[in-house]
GROMACS .gro file of C-alpha atoms in nm:
model
  357
    1MET     CA    1   0.990   1.215   1.691
    2LYS     CA    2   0.612   1.215   1.716
    3SER     CA    3   0.397   1.142   1.414
    4ALA     CA    4   0.193   1.437   1.299
    5LEU     CA    5   0.136   1.555   0.949
    6PHE     CA    6  -0.113   1.740   0.734
    7LEU     CA    7  -0.449   1.902   0.772
    8VAL     CA    8  -0.719   1.668   0.645
    9PHE     CA    9  -0.874   1.854   0.354
   10ALA     CA   10  -0.562   2.049   0.260
   11ALA     CA   11  -0.406   1.711   0.186
   12GLY     CA   12  -0.601   1.674  -0.134
   13LEU     CA   13  -0.942   1.539  -0.031
   14THR     CA   14  -1.220   1.796  -0.044
   15SER     CA   15  -1.518   1.790   0.193
   16ALA     CA   16  -1.743   1.695  -0.099
   17GLN     CA   17  -1.518   1.400  -0.178
   18PHE     CA   18  -1.517   1.301   0.187
   19GLU     CA   19  -1.897   1.301   0.203
   20ARG     CA   20  -1.911   1.103  -0.119
   21GLY     CA   21  -1.593   0.917  -0.020
   22SER     CA   22  -1.728   0.574  -0.017
   23SER     CA   23  -1.881   0.551   0.328
   24VAL     CA   24  -2.188   0.418   0.145
   25THR     CA   25  -2.193   0.049   0.065
   26PRO     CA   26  -2.058  -0.011  -0.289
   27ALA     CA   27  -2.277  -0.191  -0.540
   28THR     CA   28  -2.242  -0.568  -0.569
   29GLY     CA   29  -1.932  -0.660  -0.768
   30GLN     CA   30  -1.750  -0.334  -0.696
   31THR     CA   31  -1.447  -0.296  -0.473
   32GLY     CA   32  -1.523  -0.228  -0.106
   33GLN     CA   33  -1.740  -0.537  -0.058
   34PRO     CA   34  -1.669  -0.806   0.205
   35ILE     CA   35  -1.526  -1.135   0.089
   36ASP     CA   36  -1.772  -1.417   0.025
   37GLY     CA   37  -1.852  -1.682   0.284
   38LEU     CA   38  -1.877  -1.474   0.603
   39SER     CA   39  -2.067  -1.597   0.905
   40ALA     CA   40  -2.341  -1.382   1.059
   41GLU     CA   41  -2.096  -1.278   1.332
   42GLU     CA   42  -1.830  -1.179   1.076
   43GLN     CA   43  -2.087  -0.983   0.877
   44ALA     CA   44  -2.178  -0.791   1.193
   45THR     CA   45  -1.810  -0.725   1.265
   46PHE     CA   46  -1.763  -0.601   0.909
   47ALA     CA   47  -2.059  -0.361   0.943
   48ASN     CA   48  -1.933  -0.227   1.277
   49GLY     CA   49  -1.583  -0.190   1.137
   50ARG     CA   50  -1.717   0.014   0.845
   51LYS     CA   51  -1.880   0.257   1.087
   52LEU     CA   52  -1.558   0.305   1.284
   53PHE     CA   53  -1.354   0.331   0.962
   54SER     CA   54  -1.588   0.606   0.836
   55LYS     CA   55  -1.616   0.789   1.167
   56ALA     CA   56  -1.481   1.144   1.215
   57TRP     CA   57  -1.254   1.139   1.522
   58ALA     CA   58  -1.089   1.424   1.712
   59ALA     CA   59  -0.711   1.406   1.746
   60GLU     CA   60  -0.563   1.427   2.095
   61GLY     CA   61  -0.385   1.751   2.177
   62LYS     CA   62  -0.337   2.044   1.938
   63ALA     CA   63  -0.118   1.890   1.671
   64PHE     CA   64  -0.228   1.874   1.308
   65PHE     CA   65  -0.265   1.521   1.179
   66ASN     CA   66  -0.331   1.372   0.837
   67SER     CA   67  -0.701   1.333   0.893
   68ASN     CA   68  -0.988   1.271   1.128
   69SER     CA   69  -1.105   0.956   0.946
   70CYS     CA   70  -0.964   0.645   0.780
   71LEU     CA   71  -1.163   0.740   0.468
   72THR     CA   72  -0.930   1.028   0.388
   73CYS     CA   73  -0.658   0.788   0.274
   74HIS     CA   74  -0.880   0.496   0.174
   75SER     CA   75  -1.186   0.609  -0.021
   76GLU     CA   76  -1.119   0.587  -0.394
   77PRO     CA   77  -1.263   0.436  -0.609
   78ASN     CA   78  -1.471   0.295  -0.322
   79PHE     CA   79  -1.460   0.233   0.050
   80GLY     CA   80  -1.122   0.086   0.150
   81GLY     CA   81  -0.936   0.215  -0.155
   82PHE     CA   82  -0.668   0.484  -0.171
   83SER     CA   83  -0.629   0.860  -0.188
   84PRO     CA   84  -0.510   1.003  -0.521
   85SER     CA   85  -0.308   1.266  -0.333
   86PRO     CA   86   0.045   1.153  -0.237
   87PHE     CA   87   0.066   1.443   0.008
   88ASN     CA   88  -0.117   1.247   0.276
   89HIS     CA   89   0.216   1.115   0.401
   90VAL     CA   90   0.561   1.260   0.448
   91PHE     CA   91   0.852   1.035   0.536
   92PHE     CA   92   1.142   1.223   0.682
   93VAL     CA   93   1.505   1.112   0.655
   94GLU     CA   94   1.721   1.225   0.943
   95ASP     CA   95   2.057   1.099   0.823
   96LYS     CA   96   2.150   1.119   0.455
   97LYS     CA   97   2.439   0.878   0.515
   98ASN     CA   98   2.184   0.613   0.607
   99PRO     CA   99   1.869   0.708   0.413
  100GLY     CA  100   1.689   0.377   0.432
  101GLY     CA  101   1.337   0.314   0.541
  102MET     CA  102   1.208   0.671   0.535
  103GLY     CA  103   1.050   0.583   0.864
  104THR     CA  104   1.012   0.892   1.083
  105PHE     CA  105   0.769   1.177   1.055
  106SER     CA  106   0.784   1.554   1.094
  107TRP     CA  107   0.502   1.789   1.189
  108LEU     CA  108   0.406   1.946   0.860
  109GLU     CA  109   0.112   2.102   0.685
  110GLN     CA  110   0.054   2.085   0.311
  111ASN     CA  111  -0.069   2.380   0.109
  112SER     CA  112  -0.112   2.377  -0.267
  113GLY     CA  113   0.160   2.115  -0.311
  114ARG     CA  114   0.417   2.301  -0.100
  115LEU     CA  115   0.534   2.187   0.240
  116VAL     CA  116   0.495   2.460   0.499
  117GLY     CA  117   0.496   2.483   0.876
  118GLN     CA  118   0.783   2.339   1.074
  119ARG     CA  119   1.112   2.372   0.891
  120LEU     CA  120   1.311   2.058   0.824
  121PRO     CA  121   1.627   2.095   1.035
  122PHE     CA  122   1.825   1.832   0.845
  123GLY     CA  123   1.784   1.544   0.605
  124ASP     CA  124   1.512   1.538   0.342
  125TYR     CA  125   1.164   1.400   0.282
  126GLU     CA  126   0.953   1.198   0.043
  127VAL     CA  127   0.579   1.182  -0.007
  128ARG     CA  128   0.380   0.859  -0.024
  129LYS     CA  129   0.061   0.759  -0.199
  130SER     CA  130  -0.167   0.549   0.022
  131GLN     CA  131  -0.231   0.194  -0.095
  132PRO     CA  132  -0.572   0.026  -0.135
  133LEU     CA  133  -0.673  -0.222   0.134
  134TYR     CA  134  -0.862  -0.465  -0.087
  135GLY     CA  135  -0.758  -0.825  -0.023
  136VAL     CA  136  -0.504  -0.747   0.251
  137GLY     CA  137  -0.645  -1.020   0.474
  138LEU     CA  138  -0.564  -1.275   0.206
  139LEU     CA  139  -0.211  -1.132   0.171
  140GLU     CA  140  -0.168  -1.162   0.547
  141ALA     CA  141  -0.281  -1.526   0.530
  142ILE     CA  142  -0.001  -1.628   0.290
  143PRO     CA  143   0.233  -1.854   0.492
  144ALA     CA  144   0.577  -1.712   0.563
  145SER     CA  145   0.731  -2.016   0.395
  146GLU     CA  146   0.544  -1.932   0.071
  147ILE     CA  147   0.704  -1.586   0.068
  148LEU     CA  148   1.051  -1.690   0.181
  149LYS     CA  149   1.091  -1.960  -0.083
  150ARG     CA  150   1.077  -1.686  -0.349
  151ALA     CA  151   1.342  -1.469  -0.183
  152ASP     CA  152   1.684  -1.462  -0.348
  153PRO     CA  153   1.874  -1.178  -0.176
  154SER     CA  154   2.211  -1.274  -0.325
  155ASP     CA  155   2.069  -1.350  -0.671
  156ALA     CA  156   2.189  -1.710  -0.651
  157ASN     CA  157   2.013  -1.801  -0.975
  158LYS     CA  158   2.179  -1.509  -1.158
  159ASP     CA  159   1.858  -1.381  -1.319
  160GLY     CA  160   1.919  -1.025  -1.199
  161VAL     CA  161   1.625  -1.032  -0.957
  162SER     CA  162   1.714  -1.050  -0.588
  163GLY     CA  163   1.403  -0.997  -0.378
  164ARG     CA  164   1.435  -1.020  -0.004
  165ALA     CA  165   1.202  -1.047   0.293
  166LEU     CA  166   1.220  -0.782   0.563
  167MET     CA  167   1.191  -0.927   0.912
  168VAL     CA  168   1.007  -0.724   1.174
  169GLY     CA  169   1.104  -0.898   1.494
  170ASP     CA  170   1.024  -1.264   1.428
  171GLN     CA  171   0.760  -1.183   1.163
  172ILE     CA  172   0.784  -1.109   0.792
  173GLY     CA  173   0.705  -0.752   0.696
  174ARG     CA  174   0.411  -0.761   0.455
  175PHE     CA  175   0.252  -0.416   0.432
  176GLY     CA  176   0.351  -0.062   0.350
  177TRP     CA  177   0.571   0.049   0.061
  178LYS     CA  178   0.874  -0.063   0.263
  179ALA     CA  179   0.722  -0.390   0.392
  180ASN     CA  180   0.788  -0.271   0.746
  181VAL     CA  181   0.448  -0.368   0.894
  182PRO     CA  182   0.391  -0.738   0.969
  183SER     CA  183   0.013  -0.752   1.022
  184VAL     CA  184  -0.313  -0.577   0.947
  185LEU     CA  185  -0.372  -0.527   1.319
  186GLU     CA  186  -0.036  -0.350   1.357
  187PHE     CA  187  -0.108  -0.142   1.045
  188THR     CA  188  -0.447  -0.039   1.190
  189LYS     CA  189  -0.300   0.050   1.527
  190ASN     CA  190  -0.023   0.256   1.367
  191ALA     CA  191  -0.267   0.436   1.137
  192PHE     CA  192  -0.497   0.542   1.420
  193HIS     CA  193  -0.200   0.684   1.608
  194ALA     CA  194   0.017   0.832   1.332
  195GLU     CA  195  -0.249   0.948   1.087
  196ILE     CA  196  -0.545   1.041   1.310
  197GLY     CA  197  -0.362   1.116   1.634
  198LEU     CA  198  -0.532   0.862   1.861
  199THR     CA  199  -0.389   0.630   2.124
  200ILE     CA  200  -0.562   0.317   2.251
  201GLY     CA  201  -0.729   0.389   2.584
  202LYS     CA  202  -0.719   0.766   2.536
  203GLY     CA  203  -0.998   1.009   2.449
  204LYS     CA  204  -1.334   1.082   2.608
  205GLY     CA  205  -1.689   0.978   2.532
  206SER     CA  206  -1.744   0.882   2.169
  207ASN     CA  207  -1.385   0.978   2.094
  208LEU     CA  208  -1.242   0.703   2.315
  209LEU     CA  209  -1.037   0.460   2.108
  210SER     CA  210  -1.046   0.114   2.264
  211ALA     CA  211  -0.851  -0.200   2.181
  212ASP     CA  212  -1.182  -0.351   2.069
  213HIS     CA  213  -1.230  -0.064   1.821
  214VAL     CA  214  -0.889  -0.129   1.669
  215LYS     CA  215  -0.952  -0.506   1.652
  216THR     CA  216  -1.292  -0.450   1.486
  217VAL     CA  217  -1.148  -0.218   1.219
  218SER     CA  218  -0.858  -0.458   1.165
  219THR     CA  219  -1.094  -0.755   1.119
  220MET     CA  220  -1.317  -0.557   0.883
  221THR     CA  221  -1.011  -0.461   0.677
  222ARG     CA  222  -0.896  -0.823   0.662
  223LEU     CA  223  -1.239  -0.921   0.530
  224LEU     CA  224  -1.237  -0.674   0.240
  225ALA     CA  225  -1.265  -0.873  -0.083
  226PRO     CA  226  -0.980  -0.857  -0.336
  227PRO     CA  227  -1.045  -0.678  -0.667
  228GLN     CA  228  -1.190  -0.899  -0.938
  229ALA     CA  229  -1.025  -0.913  -1.280
  230LYS     CA  230  -1.244  -0.743  -1.539
  231ASN     CA  231  -1.108  -0.879  -1.864
  232VAL     CA  232  -0.792  -1.087  -1.878
  233VAL     CA  233  -0.616  -1.030  -2.212
  234GLU     CA  234  -0.445  -1.367  -2.248
  235ALA     CA  235  -0.205  -1.252  -2.521
  236GLY     CA  236  -0.099  -0.966  -2.294
  237LYS     CA  237  -0.053  -1.204  -2.002
  238GLU     CA  238   0.174  -1.423  -2.214
  239LEU     CA  239   0.392  -1.120  -2.289
  240PHE     CA  240   0.388  -1.022  -1.920
  241MET     CA  241   0.524  -1.365  -1.834
  242LYS     CA  242   0.764  -1.385  -2.129
  243ILE     CA  243   0.957  -1.064  -2.063
  244GLY     CA  244   0.991  -1.142  -1.692
  245CYS     CA  245   0.739  -0.919  -1.511
  246ALA     CA  246   0.626  -1.222  -1.310
  247SER     CA  247   0.974  -1.243  -1.152
  248CYS     CA  248   0.840  -0.995  -0.896
  249HIS     CA  249   0.469  -0.974  -0.975
  250THR     CA  250   0.392  -1.339  -0.896
  251PRO     CA  251   0.055  -1.422  -1.056
  252GLU     CA  252  -0.065  -1.684  -0.806
  253LEU     CA  253  -0.013  -1.749  -0.436
  254GLN     CA  254  -0.180  -1.973  -0.181
  255THR     CA  255  -0.311  -1.873   0.161
  256GLY     CA  256  -0.274  -2.107   0.456
  257ASP     CA  257  -0.435  -2.160   0.794
  258THR     CA  258  -0.586  -1.854   0.961
  259ASP     CA  259  -0.844  -1.761   1.225
  260LEU     CA  260  -1.090  -1.634   0.960
  261PRO     CA  261  -1.231  -1.930   0.760
  262ALA     CA  262  -1.318  -1.714   0.457
  263LEU     CA  263  -0.944  -1.647   0.407
  264LYS     CA  264  -0.823  -2.003   0.464
  265ASN     CA  265  -0.650  -2.214   0.196
  266LYS     CA  266  -0.740  -1.993  -0.100
  267LYS     CA  267  -0.565  -1.961  -0.434
  268ILE     CA  268  -0.529  -1.590  -0.501
  269ALA     CA  269  -0.392  -1.380  -0.787
  270PRO     CA  270  -0.235  -1.068  -0.633
  271TYR     CA  271   0.055  -1.039  -0.882
  272SER     CA  272   0.304  -0.975  -0.602
  273ASP     CA  273   0.573  -1.182  -0.433
  274MET     CA  274   0.545  -0.966  -0.116
  275LEU     CA  275   0.922  -0.910  -0.123
  276LEU     CA  276   1.142  -0.601  -0.131
  277HIS     CA  277   1.313  -0.525  -0.461
  278ASP     CA  278   1.558  -0.256  -0.566
  279VAL     CA  279   1.368  -0.107  -0.860
  280ALA     CA  280   1.372   0.271  -0.812
  281ARG     CA  281   1.585   0.544  -0.962
  282GLY     CA  282   1.879   0.707  -0.791
  283LYS     CA  283   2.201   0.580  -0.641
  284PRO     CA  284   2.193   0.246  -0.457
  285THR     CA  285   2.211   0.290  -0.080
  286LEU     CA  286   2.325   0.052   0.189
  287THR     CA  287   2.130   0.047   0.512
  288THR     CA  288   2.157  -0.108   0.852
  289SER     CA  289   1.982  -0.438   0.913
  290GLY     CA  290   1.608  -0.425   0.960
  291ILE     CA  291   1.511  -0.147   0.718
  292ALA     CA  292   1.467  -0.111   0.345
  293SER     CA  293   1.707   0.093   0.136
  294ARG     CA  294   1.606   0.414  -0.036
  295ARG     CA  295   1.550   0.228  -0.365
  296GLU     CA  296   1.382  -0.082  -0.227
  297TYR     CA  297   1.004  -0.122  -0.231
  298ARG     CA  298   0.769  -0.410  -0.166
  299THR     CA  299   0.624  -0.540  -0.490
  300PRO     CA  300   0.280  -0.374  -0.501
  301PRO     CA  301  -0.003  -0.616  -0.587
  302LEU     CA  302  -0.139  -0.552  -0.935
  303TRP     CA  303  -0.485  -0.696  -0.878
  304GLY     CA  304  -0.740  -0.426  -0.946
  305ILE     CA  305  -0.485  -0.190  -1.099
  306GLY     CA  306  -0.708  -0.132  -1.401
  307SER     CA  307  -1.008  -0.018  -1.196
  308ILE     CA  308  -0.822   0.143  -0.906
  309ASP     CA  309  -0.639   0.370  -1.150
  310GLY     CA  310  -0.349   0.613  -1.097
  311PRO     CA  311  -0.145   0.801  -1.014
  312TYR     CA  312   0.110   0.522  -0.974
  313PHE     CA  313   0.436   0.457  -0.789
  314HIS     CA  314   0.511   0.513  -0.422
  315ASP     CA  315   0.500   0.891  -0.450
  316GLY     CA  316   0.213   0.921  -0.697
  317SER     CA  317   0.450   1.075  -0.950
  318THR     CA  318   0.350   0.858  -1.246
  319LYS     CA  319   0.028   0.933  -1.432
  320THR     CA  320  -0.008   0.635  -1.668
  321LEU     CA  321   0.050   0.261  -1.654
  322GLU     CA  322   0.275   0.285  -1.959
  323GLU     CA  323   0.496   0.538  -1.781
  324ALA     CA  324   0.495   0.324  -1.465
  325VAL     CA  325   0.626   0.022  -1.656
  326ASP     CA  326   0.885   0.235  -1.834
  327ARG     CA  327   1.020   0.385  -1.509
  328HIS     CA  328   1.132   0.055  -1.355
  329GLU     CA  329   1.507   0.039  -1.292
  330GLY     CA  330   1.749  -0.158  -1.074
  331GLU     CA  331   1.655  -0.526  -1.067
  332ALA     CA  332   1.386  -0.462  -1.328
  333LEU     CA  333   1.615  -0.288  -1.576
  334SER     CA  334   1.656  -0.580  -1.817
  335ILE     CA  335   1.282  -0.651  -1.803
  336ARG     CA  336   1.203  -0.288  -1.872
  337ASP     CA  337   1.438  -0.294  -2.171
  338LYS     CA  338   1.255  -0.598  -2.308
  339TYR     CA  339   0.930  -0.405  -2.273
  340ARG     CA  340   1.080  -0.110  -2.462
  341LYS     CA  341   1.176  -0.340  -2.748
  342LEU     CA  342   0.820  -0.466  -2.792
  343GLY     CA  343   0.630  -0.341  -3.093
  344ALA     CA  344   0.338  -0.105  -3.053
  345THR     CA  345   0.083  -0.386  -3.084
  346ASP     CA  346   0.250  -0.602  -2.818
  347LYS     CA  347   0.285  -0.306  -2.580
  348LYS     CA  348  -0.086  -0.240  -2.622
  349LEU     CA  349  -0.165  -0.605  -2.546
  350LEU     CA  350   0.050  -0.604  -2.231
  351LEU     CA  351  -0.098  -0.279  -2.105
  352GLY     CA  352  -0.446  -0.409  -2.190
  353PHE     CA  353  -0.375  -0.711  -1.971
  354LEU     CA  354  -0.280  -0.486  -1.680
  355LYS     CA  355  -0.587  -0.267  -1.724
  356GLY     CA  356  -0.805  -0.578  -1.719
  357LEU     CA  357  -0.679  -0.701  -1.382
   0.00000   0.00000   0.00000
């Protein structure tokens, strides 16, 4: 089934927001800046990638797509961020007996929160909030061995947490809510096609999408700096570690060798293990090999969560950080219960730690 979704501004981003939407260079220290240590050539690539990322394209054919620009889904709070509207994406399940992955699309339009247009012939759907792109190049540079050593799919250590890596061919899935995209280049290529309606080598004149365009946007995205912690509340961090949040939200990881020197051999603090975990509500579902189950999601990095703001969760259904913590289930159930037992002061400290990241 082809990928084609919503009208651009009906999806929750107004034209005023789009014009404001972070195509301008953010101030020093804000999200949307390039990572430090770029060569003159990399700085030029970053600048060219920004232009292509901000460009208004024309979709091929007559189908309605999510948008005509990358900024629609990645503009808040600054260039490269997210869209607060979860209605930018619809994942359509064709077979309720095997509802894993949520990986196909249906041609739909969105109007005032209701799905209209083509009727769904079978199955059901879910919406998805877009994720910020800050620091994704560093996440891509984490060696596979660093991720795999934290996987425990059979819960061999009996701590109740059983994260697993999703393999996409011979690569580890790293990106997307279902960890089904292995690289930033693949993510970029998919986004141009599925969200904007473009195919490499197609289009005319200024609307021609070339492989070089995709590579430039991909490199620019990889060079986006990670969010910087604003105010680390150490007492809150101690509670975060003590009740077990770090079982999935790993505080520190190490990048390895990569073609971009600015990303090479860096200690980073994404607060994610990059693994899939069963943490959502609903009945557990078994799936065929190679896809995530309905309740499995890749641990979202927490860096910048205080400044990037809500709504939270994969479908944008959670308004506050406190509610987001409280809604964890599955593997995180015992950890959530420990959080619920904290006194008001300790809860405030833990949430203050998160808001300072």
